[in-house]
Amino acid sequence: MKFSRREGVASFLALAATACAPGTLGGAGAGSGQGETLKDLAARSGRRFGSELAFGRPGEDRGSFANPLYAEILERECEVLVPENELKWAWTRPSASTFDFRQFDAMGDYATAKGFALRGHTLFWAPEKWFPQWLVAHDFGAQPIKAAETMLTEHVRTVCRRYGPRIGSYDVVNEAVEPETGALRDTVMTRAMGGGEPMLDLMFHTARSEAPHAQLVYNDYMSWERGTEDETHIAGVLKLLEGFRKRGTPVDALGIQSHIRLLKDAPVAEIVRESEGPWRRFLDAVVAMGYDLVITEFDVNDREAPDDIAIRDRMVADYARAYLDIMLGYEQLGDVLAWGMVDRYSWLTGFDPRADKSIKRGTPYDAQFRAKPLREAIAAAFATASSRHG
Ligand code: XIL
């Protein structure tokens, strides 16, 4: 059954309330942690589970705190929340001299009132295509380094001071490595700063001094699936992490976005077999440098998976389980955050559509707010993971 936005909110609220009735939480299965919430299962392995959420107003059909059906899932399953967009420059910086925190403030107030921890995504999203328009066209003047430093420092200081200890972990810089070349992206900001490295170093040093309590994360989307571009991306990220250590840049963890992809119609076991070895070598190298790991944006892109819902959901769940089992084998992995809890609101449907344009099924709950096999796969991965604190 599909909903269109034209259908009344009331009708989906009624249906979804039935779907969320007690006893619909999950399926059976050995070690699945049936009946336990994802946050409780994660806590047993010494970790925290969470999700992104969006801003919304009451009555809006969005994955927001103001949508009672979405909020109910967040409050039951999650310990940590992260804003999907609302802390990005395109939302918080209407101009070079102004800030607008109204949307994130409302989300932060909800999170604090309900006792959630918060992650800050992100102090800087590096690809120019995500900059606010004014920044792309900004004139940094006769002393560009000084002007850019002032702008970045002021941004980090303003955000960190506004939210203080309420934000315990920041994606200080997001996606600075260009996947095709492995080099740092070249943008109006890195050019003004005289290079990518000075820009990143300034961001992390400023974040450390303004939010000394916070975990500082470099976040990126290098993916575990094999493919030429990913090899180059991974090599570039490793080089960046090595550089941070050499220069004494205060970076605590690598954020692995984990938008994992079922992009070819191949058996899950085959994709896993091809991916696992090189991916483990990458993770081993990262933790050997003393970095912690965070899964910051987990979801499963089912673009090429079969149309049949039952088959597709099974593949998505099995693929997720294999990936999470590998990741949870690392005691350096702490937080695990999903990029959304309900398919209905997942960015994946619009970002990278299936040929039939149908809704993607890459989050734990379906469009009618019913738990799916993917939810059980995440539960089972936590339930069987060894505790990171022994
Ligand atoms: C996405 C949001 O989910 C969309 O709503 C928005 O249109 C684009 O950004 N990597 C990231 C996230 O770091 O910030 C992105 O979020 C998804 C990919």
Short mmCIF file of C-alpha atoms and ligand atoms in Angstrom, two decimals:
data_model
loop_
_atom_site.label_atom_id
_atom_site.label_comp_id
_atom_site.label_asym_id
_atom_site.label_seq_id
_atom_site.Cartn_x
_atom_site.Cartn_y
_atom_site.Cartn_z
CA MET A 1 0.00 0.00 0.00
CA LYS A 2 1.28 3.41 -0.90
CA PHE A 3 0.41 6.81 0.44
CA SER A 4 0.45 9.97 -1.56
CA ARG A 5 0.97 13.30 0.11
CA ARG A 6 -2.54 14.23 -0.90
CA GLU A 7 -4.01 11.61 1.38
CA GLY A 8 -4.93 13.02 4.74
CA VAL A 9 -2.46 12.84 7.58
CA ALA A 10 -5.30 11.50 9.69
CA SER A 11 -5.68 8.36 7.61
CA PHE A 12 -2.03 7.40 7.79
CA LEU A 13 -1.92 8.24 11.47
CA ALA A 14 -4.76 5.81 12.05
CA LEU A 15 -3.18 3.03 10.02
CA ALA A 16 0.25 3.57 11.45
CA ALA A 17 -1.09 3.53 15.00
CA THR A 18 -2.25 -0.01 14.30
CA ALA A 19 1.11 -0.88 12.78
CA CYS A 20 2.91 0.37 15.88
CA ALA A 21 0.76 -1.61 18.29
CA PRO A 22 2.71 -3.62 20.86
CA GLY A 23 3.89 -6.93 19.53
CA THR A 24 4.71 -5.64 16.05
CA LEU A 25 8.22 -4.70 17.06
CA GLY A 26 10.08 -7.41 15.34
CA GLY A 27 10.42 -10.91 14.04
CA ALA A 28 11.90 -13.97 15.64
CA GLY A 29 15.31 -15.50 15.10
CA ALA A 30 18.14 -16.83 17.20
CA GLY A 31 19.99 -14.06 19.00
CA SER A 32 17.76 -11.43 17.46
CA GLY A 33 17.22 -9.67 20.75
CA GLN A 34 13.51 -9.86 20.06
CA GLY A 35 11.45 -7.42 22.04
CA GLU A 36 14.45 -5.36 23.09
CA THR A 37 14.93 -1.89 21.72
CA LEU A 38 17.85 -1.06 19.49
CA LYS A 39 19.24 1.40 22.02
CA ASP A 40 19.16 -1.23 24.78
CA LEU A 41 20.82 -3.83 22.59
CA ALA A 42 23.46 -1.33 21.54
CA ALA A 43 24.05 -0.37 25.17
CA ARG A 44 24.69 -4.01 26.05
CA SER A 45 27.57 -4.01 23.59
CA GLY A 46 28.87 -0.76 25.10
CA ARG A 47 27.55 1.39 22.27
CA ARG A 48 24.84 3.88 21.42
CA PHE A 49 22.29 3.62 18.65
CA GLY A 50 20.63 6.63 17.07
CA SER A 51 19.25 8.28 13.98
CA GLU A 52 18.93 11.48 12.09
CA LEU A 53 15.75 13.49 12.27
CA ALA A 54 14.47 16.52 10.41
CA PHE A 55 12.80 19.74 11.39
CA GLY A 56 9.03 19.80 10.99
CA ARG A 57 5.87 21.45 12.17
CA PRO A 58 2.90 19.67 13.75
CA GLY A 59 0.78 17.98 11.08
CA GLU A 60 3.62 17.87 8.52
CA ASP A 61 4.35 14.45 7.05
CA ARG A 62 8.09 14.49 7.74
CA GLY A 63 10.65 12.48 9.66
CA SER A 64 10.59 15.05 12.40
CA PHE A 65 10.16 15.36 16.15
CA ALA A 66 6.82 17.07 15.50
CA ASN A 67 5.46 13.95 13.77
CA PRO A 68 4.17 11.75 16.61
CA LEU A 69 4.71 8.54 14.65
CA TYR A 70 8.33 9.33 13.87
CA ALA A 71 8.97 10.68 17.36
CA GLU A 72 7.56 7.53 18.91
CA ILE A 73 10.08 5.39 17.01
CA LEU A 74 12.96 7.73 17.87
CA GLU A 75 12.04 7.74 21.54
CA ARG A 76 11.71 3.98 21.69
CA GLU A 77 14.75 2.95 19.66
CA CYS A 78 17.32 5.74 19.84
CA GLU A 79 19.72 7.23 22.33
CA VAL A 80 21.46 9.70 20.03
CA LEU A 81 20.02 12.09 17.46
CA VAL A 82 21.63 14.06 14.65
CA PRO A 83 20.04 16.72 12.45
CA GLU A 84 19.64 15.61 8.82
CA ASN A 85 20.32 19.09 7.43
CA GLU A 86 19.55 21.81 9.94
CA LEU A 87 23.06 22.44 11.24
CA LYS A 88 24.58 22.72 7.75
CA TRP A 89 25.75 26.11 6.49
CA ALA A 90 22.98 26.19 3.88
CA TRP A 91 20.52 26.21 6.79
CA THR A 92 22.36 28.18 9.49
CA ARG A 93 24.16 30.82 7.40
CA PRO A 94 21.79 33.01 5.39
CA SER A 95 24.72 35.36 4.70
CA ALA A 96 28.38 35.91 5.55
CA SER A 97 27.49 37.96 8.60
CA THR A 98 24.35 36.25 9.93
CA PHE A 99 23.28 33.02 11.60
CA ASP A 100 19.87 31.38 11.80
CA PHE A 101 19.53 28.55 14.30
CA ARG A 102 15.75 28.50 14.60
CA GLN A 103 15.20 25.06 13.10
CA PHE A 104 18.05 23.33 14.89
CA ASP A 105 17.18 25.05 18.16
CA ALA A 106 13.72 23.48 18.04
CA MET A 107 15.26 20.07 17.37
CA GLY A 108 17.84 20.50 20.11
CA ASP A 109 15.16 21.55 22.59
CA TYR A 110 13.17 18.41 21.79
CA ALA A 111 16.28 16.23 22.12
CA THR A 112 17.24 17.74 25.45
CA ALA A 113 13.69 17.57 26.85
CA LYS A 114 13.52 13.87 25.97
CA GLY A 115 17.01 13.05 27.24
CA PHE A 116 18.69 12.25 23.90
CA ALA A 117 22.37 12.83 23.27
CA LEU A 118 23.18 14.89 20.17
CA ARG A 119 25.72 14.69 17.38
CA GLY A 120 26.58 17.82 15.44
CA HIS A 121 26.45 17.33 11.67
CA THR A 122 28.33 19.22 10.42
CA LEU A 123 30.59 22.21 11.10
CA PHE A 124 31.67 22.20 7.46
CA TRP A 125 30.40 20.23 4.46
CA ALA A 126 33.32 20.40 2.09
CA PRO A 127 31.93 19.91 -1.47
CA GLU A 128 31.17 23.26 -3.04
CA LYS A 129 27.83 22.04 -4.39
CA TRP A 130 26.52 22.03 -0.80
CA PHE A 131 27.73 25.55 0.06
CA PRO A 132 25.15 28.30 0.42
CA GLN A 133 25.10 30.36 -2.79
CA TRP A 134 26.56 33.45 -1.16
CA LEU A 135 29.64 31.47 -0.09
CA VAL A 136 30.34 30.19 -3.60
CA ALA A 137 30.36 33.80 -4.80
CA HIS A 138 32.08 35.26 -1.74
CA ASP A 139 34.90 37.76 -2.21
CA PHE A 140 37.55 37.08 0.42
CA GLY A 141 39.30 40.36 -0.37
CA ALA A 142 42.97 41.33 -0.36
CA GLN A 143 43.90 39.09 2.59
CA PRO A 144 41.94 35.93 1.82
CA ILE A 145 43.63 33.66 4.37
CA LYS A 146 42.83 36.02 7.20
CA ALA A 147 39.26 36.55 6.00
CA ALA A 148 38.61 32.82 5.57
CA GLU A 149 40.15 32.02 8.95
CA THR A 150 37.93 34.61 10.59
CA MET A 151 34.82 33.23 8.91
CA LEU A 152 35.54 29.60 9.82
CA THR A 153 36.65 30.37 13.37
CA GLU A 154 33.59 32.48 13.98
CA HIS A 155 31.34 29.70 12.69
CA VAL A 156 32.85 27.00 14.90
CA ARG A 157 32.91 29.28 17.92
CA THR A 158 29.29 30.36 17.45
CA VAL A 159 27.93 26.82 17.09
CA CYS A 160 30.06 25.28 19.84
CA ARG A 161 29.32 28.04 22.35
CA ARG A 162 25.60 28.04 21.57
CA TYR A 163 25.14 24.32 22.23
CA GLY A 164 27.99 23.70 24.69
CA PRO A 165 28.05 20.21 26.21
CA ARG A 166 24.67 19.34 24.67
CA ILE A 167 26.50 18.29 21.50
CA GLY A 168 28.94 15.59 22.51
CA SER A 169 30.31 14.67 19.08
CA TYR A 170 30.87 16.75 15.95
CA ASP A 171 31.41 15.90 12.31
CA VAL A 172 33.88 18.77 12.20
CA VAL A 173 34.50 18.36 8.47
CA ASN A 174 32.38 16.24 6.12
CA GLU A 175 33.53 14.79 2.76
CA ALA A 176 36.75 16.72 2.15
CA VAL A 177 38.34 14.01 -0.03
CA GLU A 178 37.46 13.87 -3.71
CA PRO A 179 36.65 10.21 -4.52
CA GLU A 180 37.92 10.36 -8.12
CA THR A 181 41.40 11.60 -7.22
CA GLY A 182 41.88 11.01 -3.50
CA ALA A 183 43.03 14.62 -3.19
CA LEU A 184 41.40 17.22 -0.99
CA ARG A 185 38.60 19.04 -2.78
CA ASP A 186 39.45 22.37 -4.31
CA THR A 187 36.79 24.97 -3.43
CA VAL A 188 36.44 28.70 -2.89
CA MET A 189 37.13 28.02 0.79
CA THR A 190 40.28 25.92 0.37
CA ARG A 191 41.62 28.41 -2.20
CA ALA A 192 41.02 31.29 0.18
CA MET A 193 42.74 29.34 2.97
CA GLY A 194 45.73 28.47 0.77
CA GLY A 195 44.88 24.76 0.71
CA GLY A 196 42.73 21.98 2.10
CA GLU A 197 45.09 20.96 4.89
CA PRO A 198 45.31 24.37 6.55
CA MET A 199 41.54 24.61 6.32
CA LEU A 200 40.91 21.25 7.96
CA ASP A 201 43.57 21.82 10.60
CA LEU A 202 42.05 25.17 11.53
CA MET A 203 38.59 23.60 11.84
CA PHE A 204 39.75 20.82 14.16
CA HIS A 205 41.98 23.03 16.32
CA THR A 206 39.17 25.55 16.72
CA ALA A 207 36.64 22.82 17.53
CA ARG A 208 39.00 21.38 20.14
CA SER A 209 39.42 24.69 21.91
CA GLU A 210 35.74 25.66 21.66
CA ALA A 211 34.29 22.22 22.52
CA PRO A 212 36.98 20.47 24.57
CA HIS A 213 34.43 17.92 25.82
CA ALA A 214 33.41 16.78 22.34
CA GLN A 215 34.50 13.87 20.17
CA LEU A 216 35.89 15.38 16.96
CA VAL A 217 35.16 13.35 13.84
CA TYR A 218 36.32 13.50 10.23
CA ASN A 219 33.32 12.10 8.31
CA ASP A 220 33.24 10.69 4.77
CA TYR A 221 31.45 8.24 2.48
CA MET A 222 34.27 6.00 1.24
CA SER A 223 32.41 2.75 0.95
CA TRP A 224 33.25 -0.83 1.54
CA GLU A 225 31.95 -2.07 -1.81
CA ARG A 226 34.74 -2.66 -4.28
CA GLY A 227 35.08 -0.33 -7.26
CA THR A 228 37.85 1.79 -8.70
CA GLU A 229 36.57 5.06 -7.34
CA ASP A 230 36.23 3.69 -3.81
CA GLU A 231 39.83 2.44 -3.82
CA THR A 232 41.04 5.94 -4.63
CA HIS A 233 38.69 7.47 -2.10
CA ILE A 234 39.90 5.12 0.62
CA ALA A 235 43.55 5.82 -0.21
CA GLY A 236 42.85 9.55 -0.03
CA VAL A 237 41.13 9.28 3.35
CA LEU A 238 44.01 7.22 4.75
CA LYS A 239 46.48 9.82 3.55
CA LEU A 240 44.44 12.56 5.18
CA LEU A 241 44.26 10.66 8.47
CA GLU A 242 48.03 10.05 8.39
CA GLY A 243 48.56 13.76 7.77
CA PHE A 244 46.41 14.68 10.77
CA ARG A 245 48.56 12.49 13.01
CA LYS A 246 51.84 13.85 11.60
CA ARG A 247 50.76 17.43 12.13
CA GLY A 248 49.16 16.84 15.51
CA THR A 249 45.68 17.82 14.30
CA PRO A 250 43.16 16.91 17.02
CA VAL A 251 40.92 14.33 15.29
CA ASP A 252 39.45 11.60 17.51
CA ALA A 253 37.51 9.42 15.12
CA LEU A 254 36.74 8.54 11.53
CA GLY A 255 33.06 8.83 10.71
CA ILE A 256 32.08 6.14 8.23
CA GLN A 257 28.82 7.26 6.69
CA SER A 258 27.86 3.69 5.72
CA HIS A 259 25.36 4.31 2.96
CA ILE A 260 25.91 0.73 1.90
CA ARG A 261 24.73 -0.25 -1.57
CA LEU A 262 23.09 -3.26 -3.17
CA LEU A 263 23.89 -1.85 -6.56
CA LYS A 264 24.18 -5.03 -8.51
CA ASP A 265 21.79 -7.89 -8.64
CA ALA A 266 24.35 -10.32 -7.23
CA PRO A 267 23.99 -12.66 -4.26
CA VAL A 268 24.71 -10.86 -1.00
CA ALA A 269 27.38 -13.40 -0.04
CA GLU A 270 29.27 -12.63 -3.25
CA ILE A 271 29.33 -8.87 -2.62
CA VAL A 272 30.41 -9.46 0.97
CA ARG A 273 33.18 -11.85 -0.08
CA GLU A 274 34.63 -9.31 -2.50
CA SER A 275 34.40 -6.40 -0.08
CA GLU A 276 35.43 -7.77 3.28
CA GLY A 277 39.18 -8.26 2.97
CA PRO A 278 40.17 -4.84 1.60
CA TRP A 279 37.70 -3.12 3.92
CA ARG A 280 39.17 -4.80 6.99
CA ARG A 281 42.65 -3.76 5.89
CA PHE A 282 41.41 -0.18 5.67
CA LEU A 283 39.78 -0.28 9.12
CA ASP A 284 42.86 -1.95 10.61
CA ALA A 285 45.04 0.85 9.27
CA VAL A 286 42.69 3.50 10.64
CA VAL A 287 42.51 2.06 14.16
CA ALA A 288 46.27 1.40 14.15
CA MET A 289 46.71 5.18 13.93
CA GLY A 290 44.68 5.50 17.12
CA TYR A 291 41.37 6.63 15.63
CA ASP A 292 38.00 5.56 16.96
CA LEU A 293 35.22 4.68 14.50
CA VAL A 294 31.67 5.98 14.23
CA ILE A 295 28.91 4.78 11.89
CA THR A 296 27.34 8.12 11.19
CA GLU A 297 24.70 7.62 8.45
CA PHE A 298 23.78 3.98 8.05
CA ASP A 299 21.23 2.95 5.43
CA VAL A 300 21.02 0.48 2.55
CA ASN A 301 20.61 1.61 -1.04
CA ASP A 302 18.47 -1.05 -2.74
CA ARG A 303 18.47 0.59 -6.17
CA GLU A 304 19.30 -2.58 -8.08
CA ALA A 305 17.70 -5.14 -5.76
CA PRO A 306 14.72 -7.17 -7.04
CA ASP A 307 11.23 -5.63 -7.09
CA ASP A 308 9.72 -8.36 -4.94
CA ILE A 309 9.40 -6.80 -1.50
CA ALA A 310 9.99 -9.93 0.55
CA ILE A 311 13.10 -10.88 -1.43
CA ARG A 312 14.39 -7.33 -1.38
CA ASP A 313 13.85 -6.87 2.35
CA ARG A 314 15.68 -10.14 3.00
CA MET A 315 18.65 -9.06 0.86
CA VAL A 316 18.80 -5.65 2.51
CA ALA A 317 18.71 -7.25 5.95
CA ASP A 318 21.33 -9.91 5.17
CA TYR A 319 23.62 -7.36 3.59
CA ALA A 320 23.29 -5.02 6.55
CA ARG A 321 23.92 -7.85 8.99
CA ALA A 322 27.12 -8.88 7.25
CA TYR A 323 28.38 -5.30 7.20
CA LEU A 324 27.45 -4.55 10.80
CA ASP A 325 28.97 -7.80 12.06
CA ILE A 326 32.29 -6.76 10.56
CA MET A 327 32.05 -3.23 11.92
CA LEU A 328 30.97 -4.34 15.40
CA GLY A 329 34.02 -6.58 15.56
CA TYR A 330 36.02 -3.40 16.14
CA GLU A 331 36.01 -2.28 19.75
CA GLN A 332 36.93 1.19 18.45
CA LEU A 333 33.43 1.48 16.97
CA GLY A 334 31.18 3.44 19.33
CA ASP A 335 28.06 5.18 18.06
CA VAL A 336 25.96 3.66 15.29
CA LEU A 337 23.52 6.10 13.70
CA ALA A 338 20.95 5.35 11.02
CA TRP A 339 20.26 7.94 8.36
CA GLY A 340 16.56 7.80 9.15
CA MET A 341 14.33 5.20 10.78
CA VAL A 342 11.41 5.10 8.34
CA ASP A 343 11.51 4.46 4.56
CA ARG A 344 8.76 7.00 4.02
CA TYR A 345 11.19 9.85 4.75
CA SER A 346 14.48 8.39 3.50
CA TRP A 347 16.60 10.66 1.32
CA LEU A 348 17.56 7.59 -0.76
CA THR A 349 14.28 7.43 -2.68
CA GLY A 350 14.89 10.80 -4.31
CA PHE A 351 18.69 10.87 -4.33
CA ASP A 352 19.31 7.76 -6.39
CA PRO A 353 15.93 6.49 -7.66
CA ARG A 354 15.09 2.95 -8.57
CA ALA A 355 14.16 2.45 -12.22
CA ASP A 356 10.50 2.03 -11.20
CA LYS A 357 10.79 5.13 -8.94
CA SER A 358 9.32 3.10 -6.08
CA ILE A 359 10.14 3.90 -2.49
CA LYS A 360 13.51 2.59 -1.30
CA ARG A 361 13.54 0.13 1.60
CA GLY A 362 16.83 0.98 3.27
CA THR A 363 15.79 2.00 6.79
CA PRO A 364 14.53 -0.14 9.70
CA TYR A 365 10.82 0.74 9.38
CA ASP A 366 8.63 0.69 6.29
CA ALA A 367 6.50 3.52 4.94
CA GLN A 368 3.65 2.47 7.24
CA PHE A 369 5.93 2.53 10.29
CA ARG A 370 6.18 -1.26 10.60
CA ALA A 371 9.46 -2.86 11.64
CA LYS A 372 11.18 -4.68 8.77
CA PRO A 373 13.74 -7.47 8.57
CA LEU A 374 16.41 -4.74 8.50
CA ARG A 375 15.42 -3.72 12.00
CA GLU A 376 15.85 -7.31 13.13
CA ALA A 377 19.22 -7.53 11.40
CA ILE A 378 20.48 -4.47 13.29
CA ALA A 379 19.06 -5.88 16.54
CA ALA A 380 20.72 -9.25 15.93
CA ALA A 381 24.06 -7.64 15.06
CA PHE A 382 24.06 -5.76 18.37
CA ALA A 383 22.78 -8.79 20.30
CA THR A 384 25.64 -10.97 19.09
CA ALA A 385 28.42 -8.35 19.15
CA SER A 386 30.96 -8.77 21.87
CA SER A 387 30.95 -5.96 24.39
CA ARG A 388 33.56 -3.35 23.56
CA HIS A 389 34.46 -3.01 27.22
CA GLY A 390 35.09 -6.70 27.77
C1 XIL B 1 21.44 14.55 2.78
C2 XIL B 1 20.05 14.76 3.33
O1 XIL B 1 19.57 13.53 3.81
C3 XIL B 1 19.15 15.33 2.27
O2 XIL B 1 17.90 15.71 2.84
C4 XIL B 1 19.80 16.56 1.62
O3 XIL B 1 19.04 16.97 0.54
C5 XIL B 1 21.20 16.25 1.13
O4 XIL B 1 21.94 15.73 2.21
N1 XIL B 1 26.04 12.49 3.28
C6 XIL B 1 25.88 13.40 4.30
C7 XIL B 1 24.52 13.90 4.64
O5 XIL B 1 26.84 13.72 4.99
O6 XIL B 1 24.54 15.20 5.13
C8 XIL B 1 23.61 13.80 3.43
O7 XIL B 1 22.30 14.17 3.84
C9 XIL B 1 23.64 12.40 2.85
C10 XIL B 1 25.01 12.06 2.38
#
